[in-house]
mmCIF file of C-alpha atoms in Angstrom:
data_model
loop_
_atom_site.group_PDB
_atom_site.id
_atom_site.type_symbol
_atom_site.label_atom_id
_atom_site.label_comp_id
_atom_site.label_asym_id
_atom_site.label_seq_id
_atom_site.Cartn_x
_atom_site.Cartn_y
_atom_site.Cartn_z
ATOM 1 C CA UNK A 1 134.751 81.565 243.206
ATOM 2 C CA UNK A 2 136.703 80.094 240.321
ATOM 3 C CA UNK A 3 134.285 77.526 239.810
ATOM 4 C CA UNK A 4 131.305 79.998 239.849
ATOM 5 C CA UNK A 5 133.772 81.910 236.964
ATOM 6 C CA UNK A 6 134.287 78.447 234.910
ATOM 7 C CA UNK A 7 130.202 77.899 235.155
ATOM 8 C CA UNK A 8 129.056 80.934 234.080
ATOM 9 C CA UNK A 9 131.557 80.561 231.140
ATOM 10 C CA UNK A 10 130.088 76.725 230.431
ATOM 11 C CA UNK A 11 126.412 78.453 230.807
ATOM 12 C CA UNK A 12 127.458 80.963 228.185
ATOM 13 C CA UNK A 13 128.633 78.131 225.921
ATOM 14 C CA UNK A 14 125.534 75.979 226.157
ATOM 15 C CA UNK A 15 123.084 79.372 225.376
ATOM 16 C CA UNK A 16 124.817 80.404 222.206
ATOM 17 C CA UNK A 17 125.016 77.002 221.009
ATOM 18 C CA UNK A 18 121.174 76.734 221.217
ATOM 19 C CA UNK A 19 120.345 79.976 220.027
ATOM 20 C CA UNK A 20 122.939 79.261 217.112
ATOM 21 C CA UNK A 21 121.233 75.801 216.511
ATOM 22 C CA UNK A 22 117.820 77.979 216.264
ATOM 23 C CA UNK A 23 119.375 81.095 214.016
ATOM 24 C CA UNK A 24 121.592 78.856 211.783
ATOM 25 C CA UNK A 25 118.645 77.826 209.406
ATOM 26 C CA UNK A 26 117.473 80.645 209.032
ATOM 27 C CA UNK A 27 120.439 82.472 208.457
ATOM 28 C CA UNK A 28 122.007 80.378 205.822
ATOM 29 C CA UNK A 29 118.947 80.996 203.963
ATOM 30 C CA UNK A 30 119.099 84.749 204.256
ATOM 31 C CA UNK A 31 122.859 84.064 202.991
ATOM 32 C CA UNK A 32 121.459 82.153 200.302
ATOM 33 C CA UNK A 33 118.339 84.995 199.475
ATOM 34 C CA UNK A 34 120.905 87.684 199.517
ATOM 35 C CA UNK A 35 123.303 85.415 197.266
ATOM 36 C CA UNK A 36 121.038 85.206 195.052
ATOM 37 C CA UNK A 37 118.967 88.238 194.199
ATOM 38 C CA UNK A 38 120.447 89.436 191.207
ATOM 39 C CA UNK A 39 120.194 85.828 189.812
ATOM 40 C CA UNK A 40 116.028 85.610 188.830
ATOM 41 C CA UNK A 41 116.476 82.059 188.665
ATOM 42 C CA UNK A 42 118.355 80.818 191.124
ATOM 43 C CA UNK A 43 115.987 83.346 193.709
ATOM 44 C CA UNK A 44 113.120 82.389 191.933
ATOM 45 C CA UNK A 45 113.876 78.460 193.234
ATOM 46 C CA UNK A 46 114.933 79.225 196.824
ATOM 47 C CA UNK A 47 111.297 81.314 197.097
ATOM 48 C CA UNK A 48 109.615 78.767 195.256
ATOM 49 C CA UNK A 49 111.125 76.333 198.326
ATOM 50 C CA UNK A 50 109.686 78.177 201.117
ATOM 51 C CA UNK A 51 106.225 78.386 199.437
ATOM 52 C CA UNK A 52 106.179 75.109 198.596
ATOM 53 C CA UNK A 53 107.185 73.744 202.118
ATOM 54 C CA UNK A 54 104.577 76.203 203.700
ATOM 55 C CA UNK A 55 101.620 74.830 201.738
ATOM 56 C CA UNK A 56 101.613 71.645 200.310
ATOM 57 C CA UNK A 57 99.001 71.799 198.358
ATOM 58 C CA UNK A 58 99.818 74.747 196.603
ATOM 59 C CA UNK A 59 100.588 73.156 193.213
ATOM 60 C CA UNK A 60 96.865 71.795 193.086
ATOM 61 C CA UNK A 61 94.789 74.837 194.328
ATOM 62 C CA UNK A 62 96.316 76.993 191.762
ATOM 63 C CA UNK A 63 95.832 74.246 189.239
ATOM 64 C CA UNK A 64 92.030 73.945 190.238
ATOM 65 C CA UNK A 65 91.528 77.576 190.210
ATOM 66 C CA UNK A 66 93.242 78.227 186.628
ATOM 67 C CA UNK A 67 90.957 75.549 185.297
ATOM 68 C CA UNK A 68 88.148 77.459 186.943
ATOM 69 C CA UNK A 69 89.385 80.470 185.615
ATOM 70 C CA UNK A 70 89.567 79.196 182.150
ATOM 71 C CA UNK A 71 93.405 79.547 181.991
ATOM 72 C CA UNK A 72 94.591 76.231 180.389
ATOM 73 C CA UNK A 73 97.886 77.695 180.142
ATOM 74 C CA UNK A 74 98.560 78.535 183.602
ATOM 75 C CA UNK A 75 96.942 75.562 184.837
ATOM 76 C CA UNK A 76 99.816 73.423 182.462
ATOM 77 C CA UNK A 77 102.593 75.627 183.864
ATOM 78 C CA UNK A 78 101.657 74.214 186.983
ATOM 79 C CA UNK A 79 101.592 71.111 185.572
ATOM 80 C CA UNK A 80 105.183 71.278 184.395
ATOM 81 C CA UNK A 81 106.004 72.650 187.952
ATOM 82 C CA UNK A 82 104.980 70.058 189.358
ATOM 83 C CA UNK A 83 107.189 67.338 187.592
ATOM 84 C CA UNK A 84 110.015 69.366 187.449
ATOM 85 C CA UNK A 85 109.217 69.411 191.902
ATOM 86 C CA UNK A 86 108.916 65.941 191.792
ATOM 87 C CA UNK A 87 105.295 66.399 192.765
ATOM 88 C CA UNK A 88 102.694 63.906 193.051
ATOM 89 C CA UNK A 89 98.883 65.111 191.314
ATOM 90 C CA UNK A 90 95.866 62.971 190.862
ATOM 91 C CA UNK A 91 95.440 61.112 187.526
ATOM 92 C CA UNK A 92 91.875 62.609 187.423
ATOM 93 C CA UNK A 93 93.339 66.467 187.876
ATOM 94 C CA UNK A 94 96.323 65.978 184.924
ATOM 95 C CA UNK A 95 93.499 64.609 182.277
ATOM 96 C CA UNK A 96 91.509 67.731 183.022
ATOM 97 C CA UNK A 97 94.585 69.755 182.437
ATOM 98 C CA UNK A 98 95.211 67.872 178.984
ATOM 99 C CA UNK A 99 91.425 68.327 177.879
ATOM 100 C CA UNK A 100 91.566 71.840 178.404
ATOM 101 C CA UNK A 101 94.924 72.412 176.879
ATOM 102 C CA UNK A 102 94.022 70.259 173.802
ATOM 103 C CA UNK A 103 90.476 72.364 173.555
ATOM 104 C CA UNK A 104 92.638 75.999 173.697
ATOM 105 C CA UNK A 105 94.859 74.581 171.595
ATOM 106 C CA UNK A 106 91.926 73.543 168.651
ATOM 107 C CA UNK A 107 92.026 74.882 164.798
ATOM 108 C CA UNK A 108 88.863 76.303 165.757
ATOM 109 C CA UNK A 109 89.762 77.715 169.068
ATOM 110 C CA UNK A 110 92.716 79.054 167.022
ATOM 111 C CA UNK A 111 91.258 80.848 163.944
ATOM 112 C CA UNK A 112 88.523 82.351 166.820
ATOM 113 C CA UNK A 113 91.243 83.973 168.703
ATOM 114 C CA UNK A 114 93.213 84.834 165.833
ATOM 115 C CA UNK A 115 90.696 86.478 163.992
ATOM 116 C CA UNK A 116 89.548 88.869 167.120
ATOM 117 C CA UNK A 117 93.433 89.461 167.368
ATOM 118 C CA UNK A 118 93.572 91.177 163.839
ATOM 119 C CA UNK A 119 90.267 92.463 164.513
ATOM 120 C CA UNK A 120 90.385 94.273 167.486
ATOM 121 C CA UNK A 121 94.095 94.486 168.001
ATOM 122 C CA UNK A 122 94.084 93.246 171.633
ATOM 123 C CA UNK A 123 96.261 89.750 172.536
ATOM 124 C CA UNK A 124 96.073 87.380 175.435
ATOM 125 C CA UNK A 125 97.619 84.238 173.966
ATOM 126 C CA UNK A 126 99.220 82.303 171.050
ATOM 127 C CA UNK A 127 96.656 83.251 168.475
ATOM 128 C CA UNK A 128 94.975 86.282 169.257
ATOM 129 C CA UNK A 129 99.133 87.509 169.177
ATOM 130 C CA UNK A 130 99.183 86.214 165.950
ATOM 131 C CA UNK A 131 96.313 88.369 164.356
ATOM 132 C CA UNK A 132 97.440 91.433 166.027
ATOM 133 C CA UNK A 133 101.042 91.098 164.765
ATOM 134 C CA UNK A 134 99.614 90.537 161.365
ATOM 135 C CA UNK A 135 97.672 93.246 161.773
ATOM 136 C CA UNK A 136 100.302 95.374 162.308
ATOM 137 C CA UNK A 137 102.524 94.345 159.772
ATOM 138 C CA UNK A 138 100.435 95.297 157.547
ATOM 139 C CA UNK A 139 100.092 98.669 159.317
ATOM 140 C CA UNK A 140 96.555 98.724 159.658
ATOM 141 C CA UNK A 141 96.248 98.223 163.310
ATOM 142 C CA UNK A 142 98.964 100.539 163.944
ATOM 143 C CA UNK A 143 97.178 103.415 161.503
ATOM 144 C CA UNK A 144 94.474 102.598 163.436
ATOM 145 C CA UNK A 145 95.981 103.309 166.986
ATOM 146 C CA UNK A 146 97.960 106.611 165.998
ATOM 147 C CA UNK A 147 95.222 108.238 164.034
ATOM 148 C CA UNK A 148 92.631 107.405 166.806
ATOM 149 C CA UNK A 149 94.939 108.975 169.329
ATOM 150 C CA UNK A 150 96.287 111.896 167.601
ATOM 151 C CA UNK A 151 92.757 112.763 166.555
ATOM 152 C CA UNK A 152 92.369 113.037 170.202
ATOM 153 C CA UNK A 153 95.745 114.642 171.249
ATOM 154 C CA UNK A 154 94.930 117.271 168.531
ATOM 155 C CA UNK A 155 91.257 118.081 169.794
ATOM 156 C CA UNK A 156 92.690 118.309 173.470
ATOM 157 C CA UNK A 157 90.981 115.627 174.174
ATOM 158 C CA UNK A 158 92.339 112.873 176.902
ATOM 159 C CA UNK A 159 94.952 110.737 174.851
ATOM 160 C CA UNK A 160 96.482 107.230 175.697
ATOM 161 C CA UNK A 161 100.676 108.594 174.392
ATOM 162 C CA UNK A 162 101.721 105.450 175.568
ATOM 163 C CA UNK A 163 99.711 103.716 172.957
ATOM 164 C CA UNK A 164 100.094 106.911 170.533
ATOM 165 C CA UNK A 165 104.526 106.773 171.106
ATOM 166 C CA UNK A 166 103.840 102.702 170.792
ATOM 167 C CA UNK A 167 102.033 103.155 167.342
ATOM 168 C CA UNK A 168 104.280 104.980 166.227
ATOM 169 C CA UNK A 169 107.338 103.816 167.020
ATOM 170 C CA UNK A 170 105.484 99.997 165.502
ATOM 171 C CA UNK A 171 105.017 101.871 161.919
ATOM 172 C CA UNK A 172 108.742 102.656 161.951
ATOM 173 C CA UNK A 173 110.197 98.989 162.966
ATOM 174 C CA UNK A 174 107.323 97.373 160.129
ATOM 175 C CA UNK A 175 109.419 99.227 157.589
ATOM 176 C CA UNK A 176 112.487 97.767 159.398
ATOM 177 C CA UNK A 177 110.738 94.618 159.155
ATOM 178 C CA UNK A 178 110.077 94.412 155.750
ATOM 179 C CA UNK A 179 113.636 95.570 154.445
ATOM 180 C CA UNK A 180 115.662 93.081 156.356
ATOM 181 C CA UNK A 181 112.675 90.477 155.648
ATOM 182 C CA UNK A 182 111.563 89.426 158.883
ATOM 183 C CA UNK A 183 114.394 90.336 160.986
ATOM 184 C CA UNK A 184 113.049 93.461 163.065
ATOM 185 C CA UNK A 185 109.858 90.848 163.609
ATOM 186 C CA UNK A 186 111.123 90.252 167.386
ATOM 187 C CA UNK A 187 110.748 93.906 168.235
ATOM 188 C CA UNK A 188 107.667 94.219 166.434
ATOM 189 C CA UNK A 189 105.720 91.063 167.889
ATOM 190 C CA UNK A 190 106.698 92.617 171.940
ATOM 191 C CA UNK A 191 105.642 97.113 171.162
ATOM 192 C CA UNK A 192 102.352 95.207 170.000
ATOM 193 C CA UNK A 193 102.877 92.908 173.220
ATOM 194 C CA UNK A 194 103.190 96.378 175.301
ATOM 195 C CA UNK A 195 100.795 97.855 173.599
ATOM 196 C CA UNK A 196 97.721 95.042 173.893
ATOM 197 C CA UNK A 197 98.651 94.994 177.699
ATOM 198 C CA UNK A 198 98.274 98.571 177.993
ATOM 199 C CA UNK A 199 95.104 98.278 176.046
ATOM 200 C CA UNK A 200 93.558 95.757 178.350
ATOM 201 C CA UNK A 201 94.553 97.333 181.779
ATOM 202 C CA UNK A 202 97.851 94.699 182.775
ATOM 203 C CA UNK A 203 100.660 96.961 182.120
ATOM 204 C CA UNK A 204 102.720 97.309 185.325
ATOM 205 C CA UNK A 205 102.013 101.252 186.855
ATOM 206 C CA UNK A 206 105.698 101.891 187.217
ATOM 207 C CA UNK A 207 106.219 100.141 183.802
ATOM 208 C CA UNK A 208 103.377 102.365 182.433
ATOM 209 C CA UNK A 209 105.069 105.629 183.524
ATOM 210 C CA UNK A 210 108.204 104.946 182.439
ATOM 211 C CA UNK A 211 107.058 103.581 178.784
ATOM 212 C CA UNK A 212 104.794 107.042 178.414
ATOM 213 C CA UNK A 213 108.262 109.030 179.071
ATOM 214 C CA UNK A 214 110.174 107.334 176.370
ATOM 215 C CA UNK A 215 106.998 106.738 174.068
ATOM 216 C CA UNK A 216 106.657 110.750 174.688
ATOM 217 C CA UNK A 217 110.565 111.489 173.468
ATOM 218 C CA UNK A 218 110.066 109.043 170.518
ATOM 219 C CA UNK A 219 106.740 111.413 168.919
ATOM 220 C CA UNK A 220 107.227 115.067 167.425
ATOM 221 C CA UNK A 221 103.855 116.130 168.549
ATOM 222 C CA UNK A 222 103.865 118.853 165.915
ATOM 223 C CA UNK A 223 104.550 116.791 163.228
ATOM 224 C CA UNK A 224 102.876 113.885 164.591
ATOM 225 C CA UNK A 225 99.402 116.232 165.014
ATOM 226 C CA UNK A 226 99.979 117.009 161.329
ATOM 227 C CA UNK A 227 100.554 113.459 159.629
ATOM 228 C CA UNK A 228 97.213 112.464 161.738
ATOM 229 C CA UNK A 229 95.203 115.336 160.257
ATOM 230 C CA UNK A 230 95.858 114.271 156.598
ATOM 231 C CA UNK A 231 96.103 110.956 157.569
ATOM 232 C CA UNK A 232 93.686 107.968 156.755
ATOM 233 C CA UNK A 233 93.380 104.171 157.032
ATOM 234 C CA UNK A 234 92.141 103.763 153.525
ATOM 235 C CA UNK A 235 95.385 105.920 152.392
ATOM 236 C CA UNK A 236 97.883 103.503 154.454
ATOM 237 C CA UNK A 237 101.202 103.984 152.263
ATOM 238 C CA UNK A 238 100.760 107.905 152.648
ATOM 239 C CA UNK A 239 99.751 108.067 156.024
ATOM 240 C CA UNK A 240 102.831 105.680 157.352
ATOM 241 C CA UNK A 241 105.490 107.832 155.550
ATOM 242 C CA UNK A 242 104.187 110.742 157.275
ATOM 243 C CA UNK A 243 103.883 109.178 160.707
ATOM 244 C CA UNK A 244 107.289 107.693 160.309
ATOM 245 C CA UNK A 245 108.874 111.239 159.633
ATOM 246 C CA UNK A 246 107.325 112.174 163.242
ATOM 247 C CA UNK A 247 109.394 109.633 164.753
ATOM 248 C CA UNK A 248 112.773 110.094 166.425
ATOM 249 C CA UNK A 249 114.859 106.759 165.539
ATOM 250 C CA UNK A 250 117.631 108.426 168.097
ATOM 251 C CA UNK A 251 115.399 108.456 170.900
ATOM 252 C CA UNK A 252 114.017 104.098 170.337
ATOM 253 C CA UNK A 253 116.711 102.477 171.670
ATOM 254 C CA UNK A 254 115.249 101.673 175.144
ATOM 255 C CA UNK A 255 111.580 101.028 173.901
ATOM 256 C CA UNK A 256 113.593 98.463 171.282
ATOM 257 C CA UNK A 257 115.461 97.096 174.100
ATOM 258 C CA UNK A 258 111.831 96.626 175.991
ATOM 259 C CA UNK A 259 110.243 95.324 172.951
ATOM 260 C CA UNK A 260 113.091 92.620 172.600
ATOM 261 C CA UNK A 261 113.290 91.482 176.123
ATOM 262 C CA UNK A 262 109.149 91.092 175.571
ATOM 263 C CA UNK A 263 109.740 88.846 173.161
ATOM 264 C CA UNK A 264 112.095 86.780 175.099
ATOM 265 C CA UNK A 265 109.163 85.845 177.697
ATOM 266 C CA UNK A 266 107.157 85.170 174.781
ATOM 267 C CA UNK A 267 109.296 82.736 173.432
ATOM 268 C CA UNK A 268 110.082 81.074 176.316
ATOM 269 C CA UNK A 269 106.752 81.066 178.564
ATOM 270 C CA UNK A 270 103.930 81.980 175.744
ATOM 271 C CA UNK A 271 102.268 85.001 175.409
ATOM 272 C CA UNK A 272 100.677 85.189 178.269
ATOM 273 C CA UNK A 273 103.665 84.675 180.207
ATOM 274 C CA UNK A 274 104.915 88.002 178.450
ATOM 275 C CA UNK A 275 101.234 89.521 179.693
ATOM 276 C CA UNK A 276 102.129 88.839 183.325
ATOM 277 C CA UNK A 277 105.505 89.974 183.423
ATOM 278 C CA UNK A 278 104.229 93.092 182.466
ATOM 279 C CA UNK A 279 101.520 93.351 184.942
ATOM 280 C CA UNK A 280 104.431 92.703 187.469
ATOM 281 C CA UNK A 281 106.843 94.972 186.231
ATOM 282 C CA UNK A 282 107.644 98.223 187.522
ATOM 283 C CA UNK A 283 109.983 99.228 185.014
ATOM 284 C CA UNK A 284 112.320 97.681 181.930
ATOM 285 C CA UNK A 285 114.890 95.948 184.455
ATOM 286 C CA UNK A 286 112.585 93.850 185.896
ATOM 287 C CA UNK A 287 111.164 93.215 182.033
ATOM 288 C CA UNK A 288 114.929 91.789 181.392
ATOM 289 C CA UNK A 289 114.893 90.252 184.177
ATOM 290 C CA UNK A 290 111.798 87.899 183.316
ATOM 291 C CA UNK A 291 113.864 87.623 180.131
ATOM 292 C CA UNK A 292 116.244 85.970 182.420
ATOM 293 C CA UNK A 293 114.039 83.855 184.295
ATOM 294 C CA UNK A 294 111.807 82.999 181.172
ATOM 295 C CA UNK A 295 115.018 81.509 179.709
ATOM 296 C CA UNK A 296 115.763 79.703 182.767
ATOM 297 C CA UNK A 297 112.440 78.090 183.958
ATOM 298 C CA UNK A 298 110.651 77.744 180.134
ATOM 299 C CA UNK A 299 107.004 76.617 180.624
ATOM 300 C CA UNK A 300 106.953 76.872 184.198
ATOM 301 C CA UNK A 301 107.409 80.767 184.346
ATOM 302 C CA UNK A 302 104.185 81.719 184.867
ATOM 303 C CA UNK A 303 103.369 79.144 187.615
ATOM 304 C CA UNK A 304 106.588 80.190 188.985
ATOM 305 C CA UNK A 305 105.234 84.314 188.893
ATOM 306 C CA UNK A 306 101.765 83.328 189.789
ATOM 307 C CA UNK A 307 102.893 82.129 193.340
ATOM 308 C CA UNK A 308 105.785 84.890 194.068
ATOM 309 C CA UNK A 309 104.016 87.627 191.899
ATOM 310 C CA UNK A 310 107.031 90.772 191.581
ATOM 311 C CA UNK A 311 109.181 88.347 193.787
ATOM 312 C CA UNK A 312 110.287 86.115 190.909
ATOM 313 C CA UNK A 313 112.060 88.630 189.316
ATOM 314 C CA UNK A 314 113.746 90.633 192.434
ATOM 315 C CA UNK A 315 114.316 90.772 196.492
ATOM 316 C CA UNK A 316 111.008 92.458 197.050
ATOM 317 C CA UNK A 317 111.224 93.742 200.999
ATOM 318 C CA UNK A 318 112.033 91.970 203.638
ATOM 319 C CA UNK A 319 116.603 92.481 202.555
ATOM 320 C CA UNK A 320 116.392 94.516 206.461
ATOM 321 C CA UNK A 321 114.993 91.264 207.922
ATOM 322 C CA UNK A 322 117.348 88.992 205.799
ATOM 323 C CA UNK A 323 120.242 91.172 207.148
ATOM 324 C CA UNK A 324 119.239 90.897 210.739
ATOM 325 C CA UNK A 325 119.125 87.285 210.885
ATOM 326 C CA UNK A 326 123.030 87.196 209.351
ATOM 327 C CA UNK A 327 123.301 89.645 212.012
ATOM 328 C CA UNK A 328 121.933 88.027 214.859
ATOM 329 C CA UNK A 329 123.662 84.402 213.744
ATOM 330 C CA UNK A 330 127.281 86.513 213.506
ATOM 331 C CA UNK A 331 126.784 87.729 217.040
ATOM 332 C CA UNK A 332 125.405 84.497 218.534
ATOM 333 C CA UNK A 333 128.564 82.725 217.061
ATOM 334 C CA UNK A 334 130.853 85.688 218.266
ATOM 335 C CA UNK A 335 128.974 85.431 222.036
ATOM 336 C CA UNK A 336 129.946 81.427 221.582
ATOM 337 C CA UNK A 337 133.301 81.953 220.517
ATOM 338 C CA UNK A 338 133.888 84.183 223.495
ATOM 339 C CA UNK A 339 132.643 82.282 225.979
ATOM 340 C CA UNK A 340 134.451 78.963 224.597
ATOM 341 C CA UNK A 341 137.642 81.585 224.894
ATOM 342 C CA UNK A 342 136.412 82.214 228.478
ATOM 343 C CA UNK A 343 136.022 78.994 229.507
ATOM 344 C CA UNK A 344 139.815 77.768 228.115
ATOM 345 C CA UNK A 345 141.223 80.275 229.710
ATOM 346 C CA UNK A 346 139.392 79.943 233.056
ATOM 347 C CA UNK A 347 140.301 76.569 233.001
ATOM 348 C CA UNK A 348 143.989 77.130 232.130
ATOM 349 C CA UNK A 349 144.322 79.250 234.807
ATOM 350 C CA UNK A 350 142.879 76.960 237.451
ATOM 351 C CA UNK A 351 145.221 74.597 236.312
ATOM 352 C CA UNK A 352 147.791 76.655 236.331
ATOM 353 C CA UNK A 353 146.766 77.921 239.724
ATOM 354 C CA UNK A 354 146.624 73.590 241.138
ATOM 355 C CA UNK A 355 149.867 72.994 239.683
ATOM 356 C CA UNK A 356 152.102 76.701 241.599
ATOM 357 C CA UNK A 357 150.003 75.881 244.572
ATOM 358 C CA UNK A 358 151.364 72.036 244.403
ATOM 359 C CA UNK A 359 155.050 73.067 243.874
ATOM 360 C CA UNK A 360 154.409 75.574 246.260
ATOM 361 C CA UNK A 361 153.466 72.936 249.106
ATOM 362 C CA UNK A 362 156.276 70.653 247.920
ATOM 363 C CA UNK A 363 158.312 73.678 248.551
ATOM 364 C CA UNK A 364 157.061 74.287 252.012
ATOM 365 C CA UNK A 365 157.282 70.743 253.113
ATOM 366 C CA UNK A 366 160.793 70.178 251.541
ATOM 367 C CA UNK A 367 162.049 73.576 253.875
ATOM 368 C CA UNK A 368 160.016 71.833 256.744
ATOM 369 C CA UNK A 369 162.196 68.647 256.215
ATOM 370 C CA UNK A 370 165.040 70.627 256.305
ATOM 371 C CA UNK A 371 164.582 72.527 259.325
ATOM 372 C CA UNK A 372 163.809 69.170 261.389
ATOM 373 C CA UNK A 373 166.943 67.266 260.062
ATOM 374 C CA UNK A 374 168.854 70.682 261.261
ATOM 375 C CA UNK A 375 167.062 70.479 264.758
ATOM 376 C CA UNK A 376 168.226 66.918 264.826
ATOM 377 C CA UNK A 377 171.351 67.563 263.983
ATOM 378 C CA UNK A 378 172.001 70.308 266.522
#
């Protein structure tokens, strides 16, 4: 019966230290996940491992299919992904890469895009940005958006107040701009940022809803409606002085806060990095935190987003799961610890129980001597 106790504890020992030996991978990185999720960066990496070791040829499909796509940029974020992984791509693949890059990178390619930037006031990389900043620093794409909107908002017609409150609150950092030469240019260069993504359809819906709220608080309708009616593009100086009066400096500070973190992409991953961070974002803290990761990962930022989408930036789902595998690795090593417990003290008391049973016979048989060397002596 002891030794059926002393087995059972052995059997314990050897299941939990196989299960363990399963669960401990996984758990440490659920330790590591959890560790790590309000660190863009480092989570960004430990994803970027299991995506990686679950496909390896993830690197060149997505490089393939931004070339396809026309996206030198993304394809070279790849690129730089890959060397930073230590990740082997065919010779043939890279000079593709370096065409295309060199081709979107031309003086013609460049004056093209930058000229339907200043034009039409809608950005998806380096130069197009470039015209529609200009364009706004000299007001006239602004003018353009607020009295186009207002026209509608005072017609009760449908009207865009993101782009309106956006417009607006542009006009008002332009004369910032100008007065402390240049220095307001950040904020400036990521509203228009905002703005253009709006524009084009890849601004984030929770993003959306909350930049509408603030670009709604920023905009005295009344006075707003008014400015617009007596407003004109061919009268710019009078127009912006009485668009600026309808804005509420008191009520910018989170849409200057957005507009600066926009920036930060931009500097960091290029404009279209910016672009994608807000199609991914559901609101300004995951904006700052592609800041964050921007700053951390440079040029590979929006390889890095393209592959985890929303889960660069944040533990999207799946914490529960995370948890439960800590969980289950805690309890395996408590059920091993227990039965190692078990099995000492099974085995101490067997010992215990050999060496009172030995004493115990030496007892009997030293009386039993005694009793015959009295019989004998009788």
């Amino acid at each position: 019966m002891k030794w059926l106790r002393i087995s059972s504890a052995l059997a314990g020992i050897a299941a939990c230290s196989l299960v363990l030996a399963q669960v401990a991978p996984h758990a440490r990185q659920a330790g590591a996940v959890l560790a790590a999720q309000d660190d863009p960066a480092a989570l960004s990496e430990l994803e970027l491992d299991a995506a990686l070791a679950n496909n390896d040829h993830l690197v060149q499909d997505n490089i393939e299919a931004a070339l396809e796509a026309g996206d030198a940029d993304l394809a070279d974020s790849f690129v730089a992904l890959a060397r930073d992984r230590n990740i082997a791509l065919p010779d043939g693949l890279l000079s593709r890469v370096s065409d295309a890059v060199k081709s979107e990178n031309s003086t013609s390619h460049f004056a093209k895009r930058f000229a339907t930037g200043l034009v039409t006031g809608n950005a998806d990389d380096v130069a197009s940005l470039s015209g529609t900043v200009a364009g706004d620093l000299f007001v006239i794409g602004d003018i353009r958006d607020v009295v186009r909107e207002g026209k509608h908002l005072a017609m009760g017609e449908d009207t865009d107040r993101l782009v309106l409150g956006l417009a607006t609150a542009g006009l008002a950092v332009t004369a910032v701009t100008y007065v402390s030469a240049g220095g307001a240019v950040p904020v400036r260069a990521g509203l228009t940022l905002v703005k253009d993504a709006r524009k084009v359809g890849r601004l984030g819906e929770g993003l959306a809803e909350w930049a509408g709220r603030s670009a709604r608080d920023v905009v005295d309708t009344p006075m707003l409606q008014n400015a617009v009616a007596s407003g004109s593009v061919l009268r710019p100086g009078e127009t912006v002085n009485a668009i600026k009066a309808a804005f509420r400096v008191e009520k910018a500070g989170a849409l200057v806060r957005l507009g600066k973190d926009v920036t930060r992409v931009a500097e960091k991953s290029g404009t279209r990095g910016a672009m994608d961070s807000l199609r991914i974002a559901e609101g300004p803290k995951d904006v700052a935190r592609a800041a964050r990761l921007a700053e951390a990962q440079g040029s590979k930022t929006r390889a890095i987003m393209k592959v985890l989408g929303r889960g660069a930036l944040l533990l999207v789902g799946g914490a529960f799961d995370l948890t439960l595998w800590l969980f289950g690795a805690a309890l395996t090593l408590f059920g091993l610890l227990s039965s190692i417990k078990a099995t000492t003290e099974r085995l101490t008391q067997g010992w215990c129980d050999r060496r009172r049973a030995r004493r115990l016979r030496r007892a009997q048989s030293a009386g039993e001597a005694a009793l015959a060397k009295t019989a004998v002596t009788a």
